[in-house]
Amino acid sequence: MASDQDDKTPLPEDPTDIFIRPQPGQLEPEEDQPTEEAPRPASLAVPNEPTHVSDDQRPVTIESLAYGYHRDERTLGEDLEEVSETVGVHLEEDITQTVGVHLEEEGPSLTLGDHLEPAGLHDAETIIAPDTPWRGLHPVSLAVNLIPRAWQTIRGLWPILLVVVLSGESIGMRFVDMLVILMFALVSVWNTFIHWATLRYRIHAGRLEIRQGLLNRSARTIDPARIQNIELVQNLFHTWSGLVELRIETAGEQTTEGLLSALSVEDATELRNQLAAIGSLAKQGDEDEREADTVAQIGLTEILAFGLTQRTIGTVAVITAIGLEVMGQGGPDVAANLTNTMQPTMVIAAFMLAFVVSWTISAISAIFRFYGYRMVHLGDAIRTEQGLTTKRRVEIPLSKVQLVRSDEPLMRRMMGYGTVLIETAGLGFVEGQQRTAEGMVPMVERQDLGRIATTAAPHADVDPWAASLNPAHPRSLYRALAGATIRVSILIALGMSFFGPIKWALLGFLPIAWIGAWLDWAKQGWLVTDSAIVSRRGFFNRRTFIVSRDKLQSVHLVQGPLMRLHGLNRLVVSVAGSRIALPETGETDTAWLQTELNRSTI
Amino acid sequence: MDLQDGTRLDPGVVMLWRLQRLVRMVMIGLPTLIGLGFFASSFVRTELAAVLVVTLIAMNLVFALFWPSLEYNAYRYLVRDHDLLVQHGVLFRRWSSVPHSRIQHVDTRQGPIERVFGLSRLIVFTAAGSLADAAIPGLKTQDAEHLRDELSRRGGDDGV
C-alpha cells in the first residue's frame, strides 16, 4: 500500500523486518483509543536514521492531525520534554506506575522499546542495540487459530444468529443479516492473520517487549514485576499441534495486555520461566511439579454439583423465551391454541422442563470448564489447572492478590460447599466476556473454605468461617425491611396488572420479602483485624469478602439521610479492581473503624 | 464525625455552582419541563398544567440558588501526614480517605465557567478503578495546581 513511500524514505538495514519500514499511519478502529486516565502522547517514537525527512515526505497521520502535533527532527530529550509537558503529572506518576508503556509507531522510526522513567531514560543506545533477537509466533499457529477464532466471533454473536433464525423476515433480509455475521468472522480472521504475521516478542533489558501490527503498529513493554497473572490456554487444536496460547495480564487495560497466540509448548515454558526469573511469578518451574503442594482438587461429582447450583434462573428465562419463540414459529394459530388450552399443570410442567434443560446445560458446561481441576501452591504463587477440551493453566503471584471472595449460594451451601474466587488487579474482558475472577475454586467443602481463602490471601491471616464476625447494627434491619417493602411493592403492583383473578395472592410475596430481608440482615457480618478486612453479606447468595489491609487503595464512609436519622454509617473500602461495602455500623463501631483504619493506613 | 478542622473551598464556588446550575436549568430543565407541560395539558386543564410547570420551574430556580451554599458548607478537605481526607454531600454524606502512597495521578480540570471564576477542580485517582476516588472542586487555580503537585510528588508502594 505504501510502496512509493518506501522508495522515498531511507530504508533501515534490515529490509525483511516490516516494522522498520515506514508506513503512513492509519487508524484502525479496533485499537488506539487514547484512554482518559493516561492520555497517550502523540508519539514517543525515536528517530532512527539521522532523520532528514522533508515535509512532503513526512506522512500526515491522523494522530498528528488530531493532536495538532507534527513530528520534527529533534533529539530524544526534546521529544521527552514535549511529552512531559503534554502529560504533566501523568508522566511522573502514571507511566512509572502503569504497567506497560504502549508506544505507537509512526513515520520513519524505530521503536523506543523501553520503559520511561522520570529520572531519565535508559541509555538510548542500549535500547536500540539489537542484541536480543526478536522471536515470532509458531508457524503452525495461524492454521490452528483461524477456525477457533472465527467460531468464537460467531458464537459471540449468538443473539443476532437467533434473531436471524427465528425472525419472520424475508429470505433477503436474513441473507443481509448473515452477511453481517460473515463480515465479523472475516474481520476476526484478518486480525488473526495480522497477529500471526506481525507479532514479535523478546525479553530485553529485563522487560518483555511485544510489537505487532501492520498498518497500526504498536510496541509494548511489560515489566515482569507488574504481571498480575499468566494464563496458558490450550484448545483441542492447540493440543493436537503441540502449541499453547499465552496470555499475560497486567493491571493496565481491560483487554489482555500480552497475548501470544500461539507458541510451541517449549517456547512458552521458556518464556514463562524467563519472566518468572525476573518478576513476581513463582521461581519454581515445571521440574518442581512433584514438590508442588496441592491446595484443592475437584472430582467429577463435585463439578456436576457445581453446574447444578449455578445461575439457574437466568438460563430458565432464556430457554423459556426461546421455547416461546419456537412455538411462535409454528404460526399464530398454534400459539393462540396453545395459550388457550394450556392448563396450570402444563405450565408447571413446561417450567420443570426448562429447569431440567438448564440444569443439563450448566452441568455439561461445568464439566467442560472444570474437568480435572487442581490448584497448587508453588512457593509465592498459586496455579490452577482445569478444562476438558480447552485446558487452562492460570498462575497468580500471591503478592498480586487483591481480593478473595467466597460465594455460597443457598443450594450450594446446603450441600456443604462454597466457591472461592481470587481477584487480582488484572480484571478484564476475555473473549468478549467480563471475567469475574482470575482464579476460581468452584467447589470447596465448607471446612476447607477458610484454609483455601487464607492460602490465596496470605497477608490476611483471618479465617472468616472460624472467627466470629461482628453483626450489622440492629437498626439497619429497619432500613432493610423498608427497602424490601418498596422493591416488592413495585413488583407486586406490576404483577397485579398482568394476573387477573389470583392477583391478591401476590401480596403473599410481601412477608416472604420481609423474611428474606431479615435473614439477609441476620447473616451479615464484618471483621477488621490487624491484617485483614472481612465483609459478609447476603442470605440467598452469601458472599464473603476478604481483603488484605496492605492492599487498600482508599477508604470511604457513606451516610444517606435515613442512615443519619438512625445514626448509621457504611464503610466502603476499595482495592484495585473492586469496592467492598461493609454492613451498616452504628456510631461507636464507625468511630472505632475510623481510628483503626487511620492508625495503620498502609 | 464532622470534619470541622478541614479546609473549606474557595467561597467563589457558591456563585460558580449557582451559575452552573442555572445554565443546566436553562439548557436541560426548562425544555424538559415545558415539554412535560404540553404533554400534561392533553390530560388535564391547560391552566392546571401551566401552574404545575411554573411551580416546578420556580422550585428548580430556588433549588439552584439555595443548594450550592449547603454544598459549600458540607465540603471540607484535609491533607494529613498519610492521606487526603475529603468530606462532601448534603443529603448523602461521604468521607473519603486516600493514602498518599496509593495516588496514581492527580488531575486539575477547568471548564469554561470555572475559568471565568479562576477556579479549578482537583481529581485524585488510585488504582482502584476508573472512577475518581476523591475530588475537590472550587479551588483557586494556583491552589489546585499547588495541591496537585504536592499530592503527586509523594510516592510509595501502590499495592497493585
Coordinates of N, CA and C in Angstrom, one line a residue, chain A residues 7-133:
Chain A
D7 N 10.0 4.0 -1.4 CA 11.1 4.4 -2.3 C 11.7 5.7 -1.8
K8 N 10.9 6.6 -1.3 CA 11.5 7.9 -1.0 C 12.2 7.9 0.3
T9 N 11.7 7.2 1.3 CA 12.4 7.4 2.6 C 13.5 6.4 2.7
P10 N 14.5 6.7 3.5 CA 15.7 5.9 3.6 C 15.3 4.6 4.4
L11 N 15.6 3.5 3.8 CA 15.2 2.2 4.4 C 16.3 1.8 5.5
P12 N 15.8 1.3 6.6 CA 16.8 0.8 7.5 C 17.5 -0.4 7.0
E13 N 18.4 -0.9 7.8 CA 19.3 -2.0 7.4 C 18.5 -3.3 7.0
D14 N 17.6 -3.7 7.8 CA 17.0 -5.0 7.6 C 15.7 -4.8 6.8
P15 N 15.7 -5.1 5.6 CA 14.5 -4.9 4.8 C 13.5 -6.0 5.0
T16 N 13.8 -7.1 5.6 CA 12.8 -8.1 5.9 C 11.9 -7.7 7.0
D17 N 12.4 -6.8 7.8 CA 11.6 -6.5 9.0 C 10.6 -5.4 8.7
I18 N 9.4 -5.8 8.6 CA 8.4 -4.9 8.1 C 8.1 -3.8 9.2
F19 N 8.6 -4.0 10.4 CA 8.3 -3.0 11.4 C 9.1 -1.7 11.1
I20 N 10.2 -1.9 10.6 CA 11.1 -0.7 10.4 C 10.7 0.1 9.2
R21 N 10.0 -0.6 8.3 CA 9.6 0.1 7.1 C 8.6 1.1 7.4
P22 N 8.8 2.3 6.8 CA 7.8 3.4 7.2 C 6.4 3.1 6.5
Q23 N 5.4 3.4 7.3 CA 4.1 3.3 6.7 C 3.4 4.6 7.1
P24 N 2.6 5.1 6.2 CA 1.8 6.3 6.6 C 0.9 5.8 7.7
G25 N 0.8 6.5 8.8 CA 0.0 6.0 9.9 C -1.5 6.0 9.5
Q26 N -2.1 4.9 9.8 CA -3.5 4.8 9.5 C -4.2 4.3 10.8
L27 N -5.4 4.7 10.9 CA -6.1 4.4 12.2 C -7.0 3.2 11.9
E28 N -6.8 2.2 12.7 CA -7.7 1.0 12.7 C -8.7 1.2 13.9
P29 N -9.9 1.0 13.7 CA -10.9 1.3 14.7 C -10.7 0.4 16.0
E30 N -10.2 -0.8 15.8 CA -10.1 -1.7 17.0 C -9.2 -1.2 18.1
E31 N -8.2 -0.5 17.7 CA -7.2 -0.2 18.7 C -7.1 1.3 18.9
D32 N -6.2 1.7 19.6 CA -5.8 3.1 19.6 C -6.8 4.1 20.1
Q33 N -7.5 3.7 21.2 CA -8.4 4.6 21.8 C -7.6 5.2 23.0
P34 N -7.2 6.5 22.9 CA -6.5 7.1 24.0 C -7.4 7.1 25.2
T35 N -7.0 6.5 26.3 CA -7.9 6.5 27.4 C -7.8 7.8 28.2
E36 N -8.8 8.0 29.0 CA -8.9 9.2 29.7 C -7.9 9.3 30.8
E37 N -7.6 8.2 31.4 CA -6.7 8.2 32.5 C -5.2 8.5 32.1
A38 N -4.9 7.9 31.0 CA -3.5 8.1 30.6 C -3.5 8.5 29.1
P39 N -3.7 9.8 28.9 CA -3.7 10.3 27.5 C -2.4 9.9 26.9
R40 N -2.5 9.2 25.8 CA -1.2 8.7 25.2 C -0.6 9.9 24.4
P41 N 0.6 10.1 24.6 CA 1.2 11.2 23.8 C 1.2 10.8 22.3
A42 N 1.3 11.9 21.5 CA 1.1 11.7 20.1 C 2.1 10.6 19.6
S43 N 3.3 10.7 20.0 CA 4.3 9.7 19.5 C 5.5 9.8 20.5
L44 N 5.9 8.6 20.8 CA 7.1 8.5 21.6 C 8.2 7.9 20.8
A45 N 8.0 7.9 19.5 CA 8.9 7.2 18.7 C 10.2 8.0 18.6
V46 N 11.3 7.3 18.4 CA 12.6 7.9 18.4 C 13.0 7.9 16.9
P47 N 13.5 8.9 16.4 CA 14.0 8.9 15.0 C 15.1 7.9 14.9
N48 N 15.1 7.2 13.8 CA 16.1 6.1 13.7 C 17.3 6.6 13.0
E49 N 17.2 6.9 11.7 CA 18.3 7.4 11.0 C 18.5 8.8 11.4
P50 N 19.6 9.4 11.2 CA 19.7 10.8 11.4 C 18.7 11.5 10.5
T51 N 17.5 11.7 11.0 CA 16.4 11.9 10.2 C 16.4 13.3 9.5
H52 N 16.3 13.2 8.2 CA 16.0 14.4 7.4 C 14.9 14.1 6.5
V53 N 13.8 14.2 7.1 CA 12.6 13.9 6.3 C 11.9 15.2 6.0
S54 N 11.9 15.5 4.7 CA 11.3 16.8 4.4 C 9.8 16.7 4.5
D55 N 9.2 17.9 4.5 CA 7.7 18.0 4.8 C 6.9 17.2 3.9
D56 N 7.3 17.2 2.6 CA 6.4 16.5 1.7 C 6.5 15.0 1.8
Q57 N 7.7 14.5 2.4 CA 7.8 13.1 2.6 C 7.2 12.6 3.9
R58 N 7.1 13.5 4.8 CA 6.6 13.1 6.1 C 5.1 12.8 6.0
P59 N 4.8 11.6 6.4 CA 3.3 11.3 6.3 C 2.5 12.1 7.3
V60 N 1.4 12.6 6.8 CA 0.5 13.3 7.7 C -0.4 12.2 8.3
T61 N -0.3 12.0 9.5 CA -1.0 11.0 10.1 C -2.3 11.5 10.8
I62 N -3.2 10.6 11.0 CA -4.4 11.1 11.7 C -4.1 11.5 13.1
E63 N -3.1 10.9 13.7 CA -2.8 11.3 15.0 C -2.2 12.7 15.0
S64 N -1.4 13.0 14.0 CA -0.8 14.3 14.0 C -1.8 15.4 13.8
L65 N -2.8 15.0 13.0 CA -3.9 16.0 12.8 C -4.7 16.2 14.1
A66 N -5.0 15.0 14.7 CA -5.8 15.1 15.9 C -5.1 15.8 17.1
Y67 N -3.9 15.6 17.2 CA -3.2 16.3 18.3 C -2.6 17.6 17.9
G68 N -2.7 18.0 16.7 CA -2.1 19.2 16.2 C -0.6 19.1 16.4
Y69 N 0.0 18.0 16.3 CA 1.4 17.8 16.7 C 2.0 17.1 15.5
H70 N 3.1 17.7 15.1 CA 3.8 17.1 13.9 C 5.2 16.8 14.4
R71 N 5.6 15.6 14.0 CA 6.9 15.2 14.4 C 8.0 16.0 13.7
D72 N 9.0 16.4 14.4 CA 10.1 17.1 13.8 C 11.4 16.3 14.0
E73 N 12.4 16.8 13.3 CA 13.7 16.2 13.6 C 14.1 16.8 15.0
R74 N 14.3 16.0 15.9 CA 14.6 16.5 17.2 C 15.3 15.4 18.0
T75 N 15.9 15.7 19.0 CA 16.5 14.7 19.8 C 15.5 14.0 20.7
L76 N 16.0 12.9 21.2 CA 15.2 12.2 22.2 C 14.8 13.0 23.4
G77 N 15.7 13.8 23.9 CA 15.4 14.6 25.0 C 14.3 15.6 24.8
E78 N 14.4 16.2 23.6 CA 13.3 17.2 23.3 C 12.0 16.5 23.2
D79 N 12.0 15.3 22.6 CA 10.8 14.5 22.5 C 10.2 14.3 23.9
L80 N 11.0 13.9 24.8 CA 10.5 13.6 26.1 C 10.0 14.8 26.8
E81 N 10.7 15.9 26.6 CA 10.3 17.2 27.2 C 8.9 17.5 26.8
E82 N 8.7 17.4 25.5 CA 7.4 17.7 24.9 C 6.4 16.8 25.5
V83 N 6.7 15.6 25.6 CA 5.8 14.6 26.2 C 5.4 14.9 27.6
S84 N 6.5 15.3 28.4 CA 6.2 15.5 29.8 C 5.4 16.8 29.9
E85 N 5.6 17.7 29.0 CA 4.8 18.9 29.1 C 3.3 18.6 28.8
T86 N 3.1 17.8 27.8 CA 1.8 17.4 27.4 C 1.1 16.6 28.5
V87 N 1.8 15.7 29.1 CA 1.2 14.8 30.0 C 1.3 15.4 31.4
G88 N 2.2 16.2 31.7 CA 2.3 16.8 33.0 C 2.5 15.7 34.1
V89 N 1.6 15.7 35.0 CA 1.7 14.8 36.2 C 1.7 13.4 35.7
H90 N 0.9 13.2 34.6 CA 0.8 11.8 34.2 C 2.1 11.1 34.0
L91 N 3.0 11.8 33.4 CA 4.2 11.1 33.0 C 4.9 10.7 34.3
E92 N 4.9 11.6 35.3 CA 5.7 11.3 36.5 C 5.0 10.2 37.3
E93 N 3.7 10.3 37.4 CA 3.0 9.3 38.3 C 2.7 8.1 37.5
D94 N 2.1 8.4 36.3 CA 1.3 7.3 35.7 C 2.3 6.3 35.0
I95 N 3.1 6.9 34.2 CA 3.9 6.0 33.3 C 4.8 5.0 34.2
T96 N 5.3 5.6 35.2 CA 6.1 4.7 36.0 C 5.3 3.7 36.7
Q97 N 4.1 4.0 37.0 CA 3.3 3.1 37.8 C 2.5 2.2 37.0
T98 N 2.1 2.6 35.8 CA 1.3 1.7 35.0 C 2.3 0.7 34.4
V99 N 1.7 -0.3 33.9 CA 2.4 -1.4 33.6 C 3.2 -1.4 32.4
G100 N 2.7 -1.2 31.4 CA 3.5 -1.2 30.2 C 3.3 0.1 29.5
V101 N 4.3 0.6 28.9 CA 4.1 1.8 28.1 C 3.8 1.3 26.8
H102 N 2.7 1.9 26.2 CA 2.3 1.5 24.9 C 2.7 2.5 23.9
L103 N 3.6 2.2 23.1 CA 4.1 3.2 22.2 C 3.6 3.0 20.8
E104 N 3.1 4.0 20.2 CA 2.7 3.9 18.9 C 3.8 4.4 17.9
E105 N 3.9 3.6 16.9 CA 5.0 3.9 16.0 C 4.4 4.7 14.8
E106 N 5.1 5.6 14.3 CA 4.7 6.3 13.1 C 5.9 6.9 12.4
G107 N 5.8 7.0 11.1 CA 6.9 7.6 10.4 C 8.1 6.8 10.4
P108 N 9.2 7.3 9.8 CA 10.4 6.5 9.7 C 11.1 6.5 11.0
S109 N 10.8 5.5 11.8 CA 11.4 5.5 13.1 C 11.5 4.1 13.7
L110 N 12.3 3.9 14.6 CA 12.4 2.7 15.3 C 11.7 2.9 16.6
T111 N 11.3 1.8 17.2 CA 10.5 1.9 18.4 C 11.5 2.2 19.6
L112 N 11.0 3.0 20.4 CA 11.8 3.2 21.7 C 11.2 2.1 22.6
G113 N 11.9 1.0 22.6 CA 11.3 -0.2 23.3 C 11.7 -0.2 24.7
D114 N 11.4 0.8 25.5 CA 11.6 0.6 26.9 C 10.7 1.5 27.7
H115 N 10.8 1.3 29.0 CA 10.0 1.9 30.0 C 10.5 3.3 30.2
L116 N 9.6 4.3 30.3 CA 10.0 5.6 30.5 C 10.1 5.9 32.0
E117 N 11.1 6.5 32.4 CA 11.1 6.8 33.8 C 11.5 8.3 34.0
P118 N 10.9 8.9 35.0 CA 11.1 10.3 35.2 C 12.5 10.7 35.4
A119 N 13.2 9.8 36.0 CA 14.6 10.1 36.4 C 15.5 10.2 35.1
G120 N 14.9 9.9 34.0 CA 15.7 9.9 32.8 C 15.6 8.6 32.1
L121 N 16.0 8.6 30.9 CA 15.8 7.4 30.1 C 17.0 6.5 30.2
H122 N 16.8 5.2 30.0 CA 17.9 4.3 29.9 C 18.7 4.8 28.7
D123 N 19.9 4.5 28.7 CA 20.8 4.9 27.6 C 20.2 4.5 26.3
A124 N 19.9 5.5 25.4 CA 19.2 5.2 24.2 C 19.9 4.2 23.3
E125 N 21.2 4.2 23.4 CA 22.0 3.2 22.5 C 21.7 1.8 22.9
T126 N 21.7 1.5 24.2 CA 21.4 0.2 24.6 C 20.0 -0.3 24.3
I127 N 19.1 0.6 24.2 CA 17.7 0.2 23.9 C 17.6 -0.2 22.5
I128 N 18.2 0.6 21.6 CA 18.1 0.3 20.2 C 19.0 -0.8 19.8
A129 N 20.1 -1.0 20.5 CA 21.0 -2.0 20.2 C 20.3 -3.4 20.0
P130 N 20.4 -4.0 18.8 CA 19.7 -5.2 18.5 C 20.3 -6.4 19.0
D131 N 20.7 -6.5 20.3 CA 21.4 -7.6 20.7 C 20.5 -8.8 21.1
T132 N 19.3 -8.6 21.5 CA 18.4 -9.7 21.7 C 17.5 -9.9 20.5
P133 N 17.6 -11.1 19.9 CA 16.8 -11.3 18.7 C 15.3 -11.3 19.0

